[in-house]
Structures are given as structure tokens and as C-alpha cells.
Coordinates of C-alpha atoms and ligand atoms in Angstrom, one line a residue:
X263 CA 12.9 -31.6 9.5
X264 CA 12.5 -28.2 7.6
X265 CA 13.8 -25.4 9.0
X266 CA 12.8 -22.9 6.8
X267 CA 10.3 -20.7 7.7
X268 CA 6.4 -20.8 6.1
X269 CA 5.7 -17.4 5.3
X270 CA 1.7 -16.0 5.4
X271 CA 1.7 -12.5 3.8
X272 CA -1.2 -10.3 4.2
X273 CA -2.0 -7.0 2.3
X274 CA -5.1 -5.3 2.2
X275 CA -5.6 -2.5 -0.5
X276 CA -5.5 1.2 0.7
X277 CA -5.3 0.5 4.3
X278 CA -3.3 3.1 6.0
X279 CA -1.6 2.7 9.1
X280 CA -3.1 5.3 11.0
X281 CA -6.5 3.2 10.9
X282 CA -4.5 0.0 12.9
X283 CA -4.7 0.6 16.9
X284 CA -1.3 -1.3 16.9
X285 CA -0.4 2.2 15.2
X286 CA -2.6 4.6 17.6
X287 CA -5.9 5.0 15.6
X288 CA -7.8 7.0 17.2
X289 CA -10.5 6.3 15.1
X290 CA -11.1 2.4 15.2
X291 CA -9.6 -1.0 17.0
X292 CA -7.9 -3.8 15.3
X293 CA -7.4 -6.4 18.4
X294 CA -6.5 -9.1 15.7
X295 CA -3.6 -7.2 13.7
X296 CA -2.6 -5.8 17.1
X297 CA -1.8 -9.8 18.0
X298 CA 0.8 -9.5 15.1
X299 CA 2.6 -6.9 16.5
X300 CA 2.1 -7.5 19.8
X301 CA 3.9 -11.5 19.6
X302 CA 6.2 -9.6 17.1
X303 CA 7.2 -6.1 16.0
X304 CA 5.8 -2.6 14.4
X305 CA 7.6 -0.8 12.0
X306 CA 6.5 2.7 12.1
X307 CA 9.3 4.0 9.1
X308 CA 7.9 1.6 6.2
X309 CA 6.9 3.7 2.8
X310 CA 6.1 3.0 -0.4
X311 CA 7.7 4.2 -3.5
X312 CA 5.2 5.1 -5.3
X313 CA 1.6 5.3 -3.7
X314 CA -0.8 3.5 -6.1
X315 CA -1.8 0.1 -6.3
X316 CA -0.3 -1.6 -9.2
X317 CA 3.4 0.0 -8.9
X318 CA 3.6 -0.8 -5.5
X319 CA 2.7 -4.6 -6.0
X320 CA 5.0 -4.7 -8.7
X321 CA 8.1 -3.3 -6.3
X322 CA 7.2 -6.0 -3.9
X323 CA 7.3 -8.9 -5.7
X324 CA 10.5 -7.6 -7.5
X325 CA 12.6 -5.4 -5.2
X326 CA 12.8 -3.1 -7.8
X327 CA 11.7 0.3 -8.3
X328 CA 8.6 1.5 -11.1
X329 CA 11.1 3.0 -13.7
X330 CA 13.0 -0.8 -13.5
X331 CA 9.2 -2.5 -13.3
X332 CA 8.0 -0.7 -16.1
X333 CA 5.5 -0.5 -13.5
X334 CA 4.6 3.0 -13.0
X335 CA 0.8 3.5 -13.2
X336 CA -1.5 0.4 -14.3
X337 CA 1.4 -1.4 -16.5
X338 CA 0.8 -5.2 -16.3
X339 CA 3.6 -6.8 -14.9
X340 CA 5.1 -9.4 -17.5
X341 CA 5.4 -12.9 -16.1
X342 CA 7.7 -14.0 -17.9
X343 CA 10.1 -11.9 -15.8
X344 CA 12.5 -14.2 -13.4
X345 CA 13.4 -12.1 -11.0
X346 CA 9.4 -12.0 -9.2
X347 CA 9.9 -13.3 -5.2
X348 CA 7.4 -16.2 -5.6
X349 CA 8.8 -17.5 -8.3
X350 CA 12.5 -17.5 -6.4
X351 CA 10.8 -19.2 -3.2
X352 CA 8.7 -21.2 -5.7
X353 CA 11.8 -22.4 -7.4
X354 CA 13.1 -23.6 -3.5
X355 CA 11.2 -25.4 -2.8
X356 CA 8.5 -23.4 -1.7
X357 CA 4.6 -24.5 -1.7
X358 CA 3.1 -20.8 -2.9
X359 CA -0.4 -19.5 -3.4
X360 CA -1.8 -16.3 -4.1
X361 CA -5.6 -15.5 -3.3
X362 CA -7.1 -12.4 -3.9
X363 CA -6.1 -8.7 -6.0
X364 CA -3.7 -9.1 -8.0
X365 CA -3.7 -6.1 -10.1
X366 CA -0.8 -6.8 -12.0
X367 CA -2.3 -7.0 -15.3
X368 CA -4.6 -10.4 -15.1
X369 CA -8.4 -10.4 -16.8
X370 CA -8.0 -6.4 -17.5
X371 CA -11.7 -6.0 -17.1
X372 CA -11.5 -2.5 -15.3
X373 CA -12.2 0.4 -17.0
X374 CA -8.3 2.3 -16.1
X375 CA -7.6 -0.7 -18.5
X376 CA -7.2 -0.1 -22.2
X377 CA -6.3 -3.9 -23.4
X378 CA -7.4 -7.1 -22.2
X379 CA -3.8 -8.7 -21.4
X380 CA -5.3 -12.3 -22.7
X381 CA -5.3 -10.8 -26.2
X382 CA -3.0 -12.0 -28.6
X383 CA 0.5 -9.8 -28.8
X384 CA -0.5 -8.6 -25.1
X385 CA 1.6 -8.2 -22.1
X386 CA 1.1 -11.8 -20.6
X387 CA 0.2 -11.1 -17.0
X388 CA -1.5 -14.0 -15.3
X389 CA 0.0 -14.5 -12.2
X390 CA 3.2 -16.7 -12.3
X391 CA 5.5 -18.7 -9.2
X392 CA 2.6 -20.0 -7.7
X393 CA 1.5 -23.4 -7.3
X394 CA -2.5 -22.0 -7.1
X395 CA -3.9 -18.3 -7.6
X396 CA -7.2 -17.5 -7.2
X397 CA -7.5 -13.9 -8.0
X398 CA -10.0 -10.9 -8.5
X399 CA -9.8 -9.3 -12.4
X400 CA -8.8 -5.7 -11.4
X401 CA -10.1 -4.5 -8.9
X402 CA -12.9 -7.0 -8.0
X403 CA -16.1 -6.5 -6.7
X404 CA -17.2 -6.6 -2.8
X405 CA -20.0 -8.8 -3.3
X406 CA -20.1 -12.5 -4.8
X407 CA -16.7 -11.4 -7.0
X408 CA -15.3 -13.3 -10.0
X409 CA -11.9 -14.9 -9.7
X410 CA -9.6 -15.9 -12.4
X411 CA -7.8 -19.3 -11.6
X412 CA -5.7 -21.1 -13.9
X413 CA -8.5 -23.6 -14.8
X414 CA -10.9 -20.7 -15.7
X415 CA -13.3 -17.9 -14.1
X416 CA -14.9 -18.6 -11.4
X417 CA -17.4 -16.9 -9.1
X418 CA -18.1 -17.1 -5.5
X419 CA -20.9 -16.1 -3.5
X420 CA -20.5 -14.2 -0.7
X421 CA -18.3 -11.0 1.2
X422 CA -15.1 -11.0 -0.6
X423 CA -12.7 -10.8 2.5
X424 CA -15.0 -14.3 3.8
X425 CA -13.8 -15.6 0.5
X426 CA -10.3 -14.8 0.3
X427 CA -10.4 -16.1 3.7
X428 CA -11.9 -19.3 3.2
X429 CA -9.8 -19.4 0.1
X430 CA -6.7 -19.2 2.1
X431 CA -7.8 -21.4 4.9
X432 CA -8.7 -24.4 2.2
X433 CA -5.6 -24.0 0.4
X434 CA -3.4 -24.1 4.1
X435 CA -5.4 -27.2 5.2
X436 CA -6.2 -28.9 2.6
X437 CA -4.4 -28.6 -0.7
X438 CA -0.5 -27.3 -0.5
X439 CA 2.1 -29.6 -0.1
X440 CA 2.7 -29.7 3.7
X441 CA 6.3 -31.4 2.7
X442 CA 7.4 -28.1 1.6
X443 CA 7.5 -24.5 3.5
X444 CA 4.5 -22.4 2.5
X445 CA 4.4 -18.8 1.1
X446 CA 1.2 -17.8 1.3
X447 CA -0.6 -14.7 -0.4
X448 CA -3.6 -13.1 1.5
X449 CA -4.1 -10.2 -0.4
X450 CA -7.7 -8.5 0.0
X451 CA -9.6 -6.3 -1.8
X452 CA -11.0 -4.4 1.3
X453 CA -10.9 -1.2 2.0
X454 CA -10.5 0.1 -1.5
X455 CA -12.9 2.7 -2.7
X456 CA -15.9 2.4 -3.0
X457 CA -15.8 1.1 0.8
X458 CA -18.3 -1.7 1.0
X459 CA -19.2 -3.3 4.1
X460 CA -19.8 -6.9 4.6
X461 CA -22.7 -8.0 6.5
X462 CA -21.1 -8.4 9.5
X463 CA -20.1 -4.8 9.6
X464 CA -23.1 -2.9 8.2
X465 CA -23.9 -1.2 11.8
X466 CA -20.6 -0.5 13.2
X467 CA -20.5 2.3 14.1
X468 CA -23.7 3.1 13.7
X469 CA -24.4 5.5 16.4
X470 CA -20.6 7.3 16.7
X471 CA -19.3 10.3 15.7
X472 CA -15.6 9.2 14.0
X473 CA -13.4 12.2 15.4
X474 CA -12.1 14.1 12.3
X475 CA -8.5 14.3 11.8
X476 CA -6.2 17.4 13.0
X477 CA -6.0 18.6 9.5
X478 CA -9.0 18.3 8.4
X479 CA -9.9 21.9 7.1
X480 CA -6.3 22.0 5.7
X481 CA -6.6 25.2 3.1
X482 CA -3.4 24.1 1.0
X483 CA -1.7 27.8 1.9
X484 CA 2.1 27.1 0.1
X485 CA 1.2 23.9 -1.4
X486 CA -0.4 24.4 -5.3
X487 CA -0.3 20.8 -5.9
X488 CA -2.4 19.8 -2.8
X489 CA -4.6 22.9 -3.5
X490 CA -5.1 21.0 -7.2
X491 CA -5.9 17.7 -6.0
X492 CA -9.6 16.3 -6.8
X493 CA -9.8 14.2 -3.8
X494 CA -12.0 16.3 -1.5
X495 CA -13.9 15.0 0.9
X496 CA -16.3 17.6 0.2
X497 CA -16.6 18.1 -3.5
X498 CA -15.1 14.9 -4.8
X499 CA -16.4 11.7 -3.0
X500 CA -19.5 11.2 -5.2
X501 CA -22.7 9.1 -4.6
X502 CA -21.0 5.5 -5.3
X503 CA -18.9 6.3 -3.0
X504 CA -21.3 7.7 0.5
X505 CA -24.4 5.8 -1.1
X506 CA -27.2 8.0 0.1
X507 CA -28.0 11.7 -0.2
X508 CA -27.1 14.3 1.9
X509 CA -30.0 15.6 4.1
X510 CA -31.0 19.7 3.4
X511 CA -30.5 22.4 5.5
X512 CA -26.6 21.6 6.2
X513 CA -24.2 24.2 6.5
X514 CA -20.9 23.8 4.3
X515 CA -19.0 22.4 7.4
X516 CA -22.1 20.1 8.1
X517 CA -22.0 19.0 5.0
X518 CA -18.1 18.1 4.5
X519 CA -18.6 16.6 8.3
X520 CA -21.6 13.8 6.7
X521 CA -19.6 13.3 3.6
X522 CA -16.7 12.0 5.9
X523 CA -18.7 10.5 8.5
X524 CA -20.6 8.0 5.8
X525 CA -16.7 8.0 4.2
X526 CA -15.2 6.4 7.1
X527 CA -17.3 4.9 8.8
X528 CA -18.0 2.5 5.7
X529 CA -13.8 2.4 5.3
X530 CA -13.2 1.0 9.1
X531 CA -16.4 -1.5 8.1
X532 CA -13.9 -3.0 5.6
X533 CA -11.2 -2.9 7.9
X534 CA -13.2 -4.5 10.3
X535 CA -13.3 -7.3 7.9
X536 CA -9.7 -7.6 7.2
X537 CA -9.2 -7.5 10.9
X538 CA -11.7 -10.6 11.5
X539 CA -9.6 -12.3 8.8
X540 CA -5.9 -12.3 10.3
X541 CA -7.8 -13.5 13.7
X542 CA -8.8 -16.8 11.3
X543 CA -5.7 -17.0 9.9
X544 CA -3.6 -16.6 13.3
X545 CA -6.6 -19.2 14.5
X546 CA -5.1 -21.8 12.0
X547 CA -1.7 -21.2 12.7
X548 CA -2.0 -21.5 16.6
X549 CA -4.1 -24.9 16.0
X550 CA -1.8 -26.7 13.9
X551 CA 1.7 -25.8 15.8
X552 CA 2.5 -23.1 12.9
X553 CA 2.7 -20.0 14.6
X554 CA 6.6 -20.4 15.7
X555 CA 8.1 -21.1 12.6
X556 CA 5.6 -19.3 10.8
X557 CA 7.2 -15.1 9.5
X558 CA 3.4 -13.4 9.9
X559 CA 3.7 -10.3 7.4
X560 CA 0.6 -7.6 7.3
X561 CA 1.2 -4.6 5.4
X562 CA -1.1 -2.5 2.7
X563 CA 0.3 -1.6 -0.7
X564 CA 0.3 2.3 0.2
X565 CA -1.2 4.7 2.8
X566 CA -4.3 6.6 2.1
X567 CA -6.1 9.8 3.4
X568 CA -8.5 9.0 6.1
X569 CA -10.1 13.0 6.0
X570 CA -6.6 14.2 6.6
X571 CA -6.0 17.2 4.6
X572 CA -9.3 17.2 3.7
X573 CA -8.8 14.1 1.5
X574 CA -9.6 10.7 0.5
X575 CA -6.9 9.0 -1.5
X576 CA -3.1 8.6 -2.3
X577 CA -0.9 9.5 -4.8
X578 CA 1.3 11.9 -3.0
X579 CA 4.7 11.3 -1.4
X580 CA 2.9 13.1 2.3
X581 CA 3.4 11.1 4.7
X582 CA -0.8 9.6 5.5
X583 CA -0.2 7.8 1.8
X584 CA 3.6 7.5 1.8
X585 CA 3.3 5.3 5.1
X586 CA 2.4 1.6 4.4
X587 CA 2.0 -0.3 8.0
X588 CA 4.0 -3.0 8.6
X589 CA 3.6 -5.4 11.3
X590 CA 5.5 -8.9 11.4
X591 CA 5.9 -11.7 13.5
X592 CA 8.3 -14.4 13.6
X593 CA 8.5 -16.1 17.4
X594 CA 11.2 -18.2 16.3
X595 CA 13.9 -15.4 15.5
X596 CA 11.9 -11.9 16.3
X597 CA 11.5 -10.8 19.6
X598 CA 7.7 -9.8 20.8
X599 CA 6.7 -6.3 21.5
X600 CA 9.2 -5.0 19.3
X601 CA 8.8 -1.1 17.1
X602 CA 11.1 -0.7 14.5
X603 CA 12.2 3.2 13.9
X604 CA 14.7 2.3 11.1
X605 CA 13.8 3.1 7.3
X606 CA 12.1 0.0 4.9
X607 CA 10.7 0.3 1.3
X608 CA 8.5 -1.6 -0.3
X609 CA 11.4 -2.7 -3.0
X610 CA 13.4 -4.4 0.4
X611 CA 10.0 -6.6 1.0
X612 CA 11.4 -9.5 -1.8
X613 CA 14.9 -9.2 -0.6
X614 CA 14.1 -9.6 3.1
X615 CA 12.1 -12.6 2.8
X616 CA 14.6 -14.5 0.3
X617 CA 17.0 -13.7 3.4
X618 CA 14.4 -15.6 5.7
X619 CA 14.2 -18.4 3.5
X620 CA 17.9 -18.5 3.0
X621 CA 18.1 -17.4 -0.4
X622 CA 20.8 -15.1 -2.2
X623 CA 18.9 -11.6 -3.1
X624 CA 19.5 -11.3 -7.0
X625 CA 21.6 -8.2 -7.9
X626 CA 18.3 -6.9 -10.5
X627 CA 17.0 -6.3 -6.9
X628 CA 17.2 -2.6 -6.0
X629 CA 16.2 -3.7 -2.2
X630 CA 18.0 -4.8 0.6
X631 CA 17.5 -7.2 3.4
X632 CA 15.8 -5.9 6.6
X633 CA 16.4 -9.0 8.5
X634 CA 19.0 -7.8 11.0
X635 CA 17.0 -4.7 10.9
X636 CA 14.0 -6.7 12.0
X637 CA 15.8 -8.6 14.3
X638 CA 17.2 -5.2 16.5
X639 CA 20.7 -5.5 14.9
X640 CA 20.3 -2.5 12.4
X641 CA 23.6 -2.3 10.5
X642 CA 25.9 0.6 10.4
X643 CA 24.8 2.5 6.9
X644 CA 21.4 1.1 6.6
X645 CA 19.5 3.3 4.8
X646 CA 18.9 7.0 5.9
X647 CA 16.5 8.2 3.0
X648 CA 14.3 7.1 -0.2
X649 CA 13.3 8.1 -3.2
X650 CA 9.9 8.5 -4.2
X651 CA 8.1 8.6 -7.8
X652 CA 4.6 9.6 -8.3
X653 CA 4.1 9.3 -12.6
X654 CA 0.5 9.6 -13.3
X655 CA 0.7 13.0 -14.3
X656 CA -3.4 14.3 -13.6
X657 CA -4.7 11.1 -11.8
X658 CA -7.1 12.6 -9.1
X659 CA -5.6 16.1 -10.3
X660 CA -2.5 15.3 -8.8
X661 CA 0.6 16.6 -10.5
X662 CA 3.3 14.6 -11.3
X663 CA 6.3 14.3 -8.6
X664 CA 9.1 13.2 -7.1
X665 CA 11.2 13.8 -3.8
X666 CA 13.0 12.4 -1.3
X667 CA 12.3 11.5 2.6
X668 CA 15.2 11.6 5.0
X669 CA 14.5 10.8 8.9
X670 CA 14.3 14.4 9.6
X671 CA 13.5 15.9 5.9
X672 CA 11.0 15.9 2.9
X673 CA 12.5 17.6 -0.3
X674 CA 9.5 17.4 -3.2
X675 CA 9.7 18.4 -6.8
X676 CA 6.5 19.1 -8.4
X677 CA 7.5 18.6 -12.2
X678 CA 3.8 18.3 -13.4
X679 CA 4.8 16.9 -16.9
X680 CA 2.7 14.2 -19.0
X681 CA 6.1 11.5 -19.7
X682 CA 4.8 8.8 -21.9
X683 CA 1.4 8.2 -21.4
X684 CA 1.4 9.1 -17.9
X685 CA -0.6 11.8 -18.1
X686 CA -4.5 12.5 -17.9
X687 CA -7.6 14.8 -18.5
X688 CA -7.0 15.6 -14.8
X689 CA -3.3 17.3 -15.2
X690 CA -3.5 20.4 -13.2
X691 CA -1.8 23.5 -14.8
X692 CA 1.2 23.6 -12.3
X693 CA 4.4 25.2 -12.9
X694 CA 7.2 23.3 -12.0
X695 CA 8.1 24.1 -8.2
X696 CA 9.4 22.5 -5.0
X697 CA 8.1 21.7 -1.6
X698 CA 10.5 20.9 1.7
X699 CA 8.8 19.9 4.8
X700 CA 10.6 19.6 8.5
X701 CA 9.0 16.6 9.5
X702 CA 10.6 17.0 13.0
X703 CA 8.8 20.6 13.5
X704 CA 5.8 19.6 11.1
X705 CA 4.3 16.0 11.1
X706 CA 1.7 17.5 9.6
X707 CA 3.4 19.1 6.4
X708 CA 1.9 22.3 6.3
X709 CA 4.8 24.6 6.0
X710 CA 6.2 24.3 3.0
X711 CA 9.5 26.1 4.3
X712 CA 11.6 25.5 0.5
X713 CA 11.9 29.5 0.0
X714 CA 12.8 30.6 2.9
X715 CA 16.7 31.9 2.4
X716 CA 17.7 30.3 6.1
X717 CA 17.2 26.9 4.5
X718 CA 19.4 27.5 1.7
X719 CA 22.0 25.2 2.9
X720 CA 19.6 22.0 3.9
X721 CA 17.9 22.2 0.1
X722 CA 21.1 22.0 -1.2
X723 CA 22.0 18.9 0.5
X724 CA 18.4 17.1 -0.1
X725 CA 18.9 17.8 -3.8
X726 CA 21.9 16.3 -3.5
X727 CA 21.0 13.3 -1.7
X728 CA 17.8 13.1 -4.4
X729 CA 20.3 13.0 -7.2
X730 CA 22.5 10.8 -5.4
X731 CA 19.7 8.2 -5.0
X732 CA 18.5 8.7 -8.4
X733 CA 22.0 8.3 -10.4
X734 CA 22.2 5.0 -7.8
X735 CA 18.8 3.6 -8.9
X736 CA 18.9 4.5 -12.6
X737 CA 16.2 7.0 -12.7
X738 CA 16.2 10.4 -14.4
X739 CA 16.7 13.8 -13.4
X740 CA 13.7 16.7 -14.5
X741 CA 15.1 19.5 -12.2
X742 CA 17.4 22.1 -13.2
Ligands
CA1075 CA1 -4.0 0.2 -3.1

């Protein structure tokens, strides 16, 4: 009888936490990603360590941080590299299938792309350590979306969350080995810009007002890099993105206001679609005697701004993008109702779930196991604070950083330098400076207290602790 668990991970793309009512939305319901944490556990201290896509797939499937990956902007991940978790469970004994965004590098056909990883002397980037991937080139489209498979491209007609359901669901039923334990990718497309709604969900929401969030006319006072970035809700979302024109006769705070509401409503639209898609997969679980033994991950590969600051997008180490939700479920060790407050990366994903399946975490993994964590035994000395790396130098005008996040503390250096080719036409002419938030007095990050002499003491110690992490993870030091 196998005792090792199956394992179903979800991710959705740019799905922050705060738009989950498991997490306290106030601005849309989830009942079916609530089930996971309500027959399992919340963790409300999960970030990513670097808040774009590609980086932050890369640091889950290896435990390892972007400057180890290679990983640190839209880098295709080599698959030749051994140390990749699906491989490890693959090489278990493990039944694994990936369907959905990849965005590691296979069928390059999106335009951030400069070379098609198929071409000869290329990166080789096809996903590797599954027994079956069906998966979108870059980013995909919403609607009837090419897949790359190992047999060939493929298209599909139809909403691609259906697909990547259906996908899923035929692969569960009808094609894995069910002699072995299953690790199972769901990874959708939805809610990535440019926010397209199925046709289930074109008229949600149709006649609400979405509440705007607390910050919404934040005016960046203290904060140069925020004041740089091009991801305005008013001024930067563009007509792909609200798809109609704005009506005349708006004031400026009418305007900004219809910008957001066509913004989000069409967001929480393909939300609403991810949701219906855990309740299917949950569905098949609960049908076919899987949902003990079966570890239920949903998670997103970063935050995102939903209005906050102003803002659509990522990038930046405050906490809206910084904050990846993280529900799991796992009857048969994990207790129901559980919320976690203790600190989890992105780079501890790999390492956790090799735990589960009763595999040795390899030392090239920079993570650590969360499973006692998980389980509401958090060891003495687990971690306190991470490090944070934002490279693309420009992307969305947002400068170039790095920091670190304690429980109580943000320390942020703005070093604004192209490294590499990390750099774009977007750079923002910053000088170097440094930001330090008290998250305890300011969720919000508005105060940007780093000059004031009374903190003298407390920068000291984050910059320690930043170098400390970054001498113990291999990554360089820019400040003075
Ligand atoms: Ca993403």
C-alpha cells in the first residue's frame, strides 16, 4: 500500500493574496480556495524572492535563489539541471505532470523573448521530470491557446483555465500511473495582465462598485522609486488592458476610479475562474477517496497590486507583491483550520515537499523544510528574515533593488544599476538610496523612516542581518 502522499499543486499567475476571502478580500469571494484552507491551513508569512514570473518559478522548482538559478528576469531555466523538484519526485517513483505556464524558457514566442530556446546552441528549456506537460509558449493566450507537448503544438479551443482544467482532470483519471504517487502541476495562466474573462465570468460584477484600496491615492512622499514606477492605474493601464474608452466629462479622480473599476473587475473575472477550477479538482479528489492522502498546495508565483498604491503590477519587495498566498491541505498529517504566522519562501517550496515524499533535500537547495512548520511544530531558529532581489533594472520603471524583511522590519536598498543585461529603456534616473519601513506601525509602507537619527541603531542591525543573509546565500553586496 503506498504511503506516500500524491501531491496536486496549483499556481495561478499574479494572483495576490489579498484577492482570496480565505485571506480577507474585501473585494471578491473564493468559497472553493477557502475549502483548502479551511480542511487545512493559511499561511499568511509566505514571500517570494523576487516578484516576477519566471524567477520565482525557477526558485520553486529548485530551492534556490535567482543569482544560483541564473534565473533573474526571463532566463530560461536549463533542463538539463538535476537538482529541479519534479525531476527528484520523478526519479521516486513519482507519476508527474505539468499542465499549463511554464515560463521557464519553452517555445520563446513572446515578445520579452530575444531567442527561440529550440534554436540550435540555445538554452534547452522544455520542461523536464515529468511524465506529460502540456504547456502554454510564454505567456499564452486566454482564448483557444496553443500548447507545446512533447509530441508537438497543439491548440485547444476554448477558456484556458477550462482547459488546463480538463487537462488536469484527463491526465488524474485517465492517463498517470495510479501505481505510483502523483505530483501534479496545475499551473494557470489567469489572472495575468491583460485580465481576460472567460465566459462564465463576463458579467460579474457587473453592477458593483469594487471598494478601492486604503492607499489608493498614495503620492509616493519619501519613496523616489515608487514615485518612478510606470504602473499607474491612471496613466499606465492602456487600452489592451481596460478594453473600451473612457466616457468624457470625467474628472481626474473619475477617471483613475473607471480605469480601476474595468481593472479589477476583469482581474477577479479570472480569479473567478481559477476559483471554479480547484472546486473541480477538490471534486475529483473527494470522488475517488484522494483527498486524505492527497498534500493540496495553492499558491501564485508572486503578489500583485490590486489599485494599492495606485498600482497595478509587481516587481517591488512591498509587501501587496512580496506576499504569495499559500494555502495547503493535507488531512492525513495537517490539522484543519490552521494559519501559519511563521516565515516561508518560495526557495523552501522544493525542499518541503521532498520532506513529504520522504526524500533527502539536496544541499544545492538554498531552502529548508517547512514541514514541522506546517504541521504547528515550528522549530527553534526557523527563519526570522529573507532576502529579497529585484534585477530588472527599468522593467515598469522600477529601479533595481534589494532588501531584507524581518517579522517586524523592512530594510530596502535602491541600487538602480543596469548589471548584465538587466536593465531597460524604462531605468529611472535614481540615485542610490535606502528605504526602512516599521511594518508593525505601517502595514501600509508609507513612512519611509531610514533617515530619521532615532533609528540609527535598528538600520545598523538590518544591514547587518542583509549582509549576513547575502554572504550565507552567495549573493553580492552593492552598498557601501
Ligand atoms: Ca506572475
Amino acid at each position: 500500500m503506498e504511503s506516500r502522499p500524491n501531491i496536486l499543486f496549483i499556481m495561478s499567475d499574479d494572483h495576490a493574496a489579498h484577492a482570496i476571502s480565505a485571506y480577507g478580500s474585501r473585494i471578491n469571494q473564493t468559497p472553493h480556495l477557502d475549502r483548502i484552507a479551511q480542511g487545512g491551513l493559511r499561511l499568511d508569512n509566505c514571500f517570494c524572492t523576487n516578484s516576477i514570473c519566471t524567477p520565482s518559478r525557477a526558485s520553486i522548482l529548485t530551492g534556490q535563489y535567482g543569482h544560483v538559478t541564473g534565473v533573474k528576469g526571463w532566463e530560461p531555466l536549463d533542463n538539463r539541471r538535476p537538482i529541479q523538484l519534479q525531476k527528484l519526485l520523478q526519479g521516486a517513483g513519482y507519476a508527474t505532470a505539468i499542465f499549463g505556464k511554464w515560463h521557464l524558457g519553452c517555445g520563446l514566442t513572446d515578445s520579452v523573448w530575444k531567442d527561440d530556446n529550440r534554436a540550435p546552441g540555445a538554452v534547452p528549456a522544455d520542461p523536464a521530470g515529468f511524465d506529460e506537460w502540456c504547456v502554454l509558449p510564454g505567456q499564452g493566450l486566454y482564448f483557444d491557446p496553443q500548447f507545446h507537448t512533447a509530441q508537438g503544438t497543439v491548440r485547444h479551443e476554448g477558456y484556458v483555465s477550462d482547459i488546463v482544467t480538463d487537462l488536469s482532470l484527463d491526465w488524474l483519471e485517465q492517463k498517470r500511473d495510479h501505481d505510483k504517487p502523483f505530483f501534479l502541476c496545475v499551473h494557470h495562466k489567469a489572472p495575468h495582465r491583460e485580465w481576460e474573462p472567460g465566459p462564465a465570468y463576463q458579467h460579474l460584477y457587473e453592477d458593483e462598485e469594487i471598494p478601492q484600496p486604503e492607499t489608493f491615492n498614495d503620492n509616493y512622499t519619501g519613496r523616489p522609486a515608487a514615485a518612478a514606477a510606470k504602473m499607474r492605474i491612471l496613466g499606465d493601464l492602456e487600452r489592451k488592458d481596460v478594453k473600451a474608452d473612457p466616457p468624457d466629462g470625467l474628472s481626474e479622480a473619475e477617471l483613475k476610479n473607471w480605469y480601476y473599476q474595468r481593472y479589477i473587475k476583469d482581474y477577479l473575472r479570472c480569479v473567478a475562474s481559477v476559483d471554479a477550477s480547484v472546486g473541480r479538482l477538490l471534486g475529483y479528489l473527494d470522488q475517488n477517496g484522494l483527498a486524505e492522502n492527497t498534500i493540496v498546495i495553492y499558491t501564485s508565483d508572486q503578489g500583485f497590486f490590486l489599485g494599492d498604491h495606485g498600482w497595478y503590477d509587481k516587481r517591488f519587495i512591498y509587501e501587496e507583491s512580496l506576499r504569495m498566498p499559500f494555502l495547503l491541505r493535507y488531512p492525513h498529517e495537517i490539522a484543519a483550520g490552521g494559519v501559519g504566522e511563521a516565515m516561508l519562501t518560495n526557495t523552501d517550496f522544493a525542499p518541503t515537499l521532498l520532506d513529504f515524499a520522504g526524500i533527502e533535500t539536496p544541499r544545492e537547495m538554498q531552502g529548508t523544510s517547512a514541514r514541522a512548520m506546517l504541521r504547528g511544530q515550528t522549530p527553534p531558529g526557523w527563519q526570522k528574515a529573507l532576502y529579497y532581489r529585484y534585477w530588472n533594472n527599468g522593467g515598469h520603471g522600477v529601479a533595481a533593488h534589494y532588501g531584507v524583511r524581518t517579522l517586524t522590519h523592512k530594510l530596502i536598498y535602491f541600487y538602480s544599476l543596469p548589471l548584465g543585461t538587466h536593465n531597460s529603456s524604462d531605468s529611472p534616473a535614481l540615485e542610490p538610496y535606502w528605504e526602512l519601513f516599521d511594518l508593525t506601525q505601517d502595514p501600509q509602507e508609507l513612512n519611509n523612516i531610514y533617515g530619521d537619527p532615532a533609528n540609527a541603531d535598528l538600520v545598523r542591525e538590518l544591514k547587518r542581518e542583509l549582509e549576513r543573509l547575502q554572504t550565507q546565500l552567495g549573493d553580492e553586496r552593492i552598498h557601501g
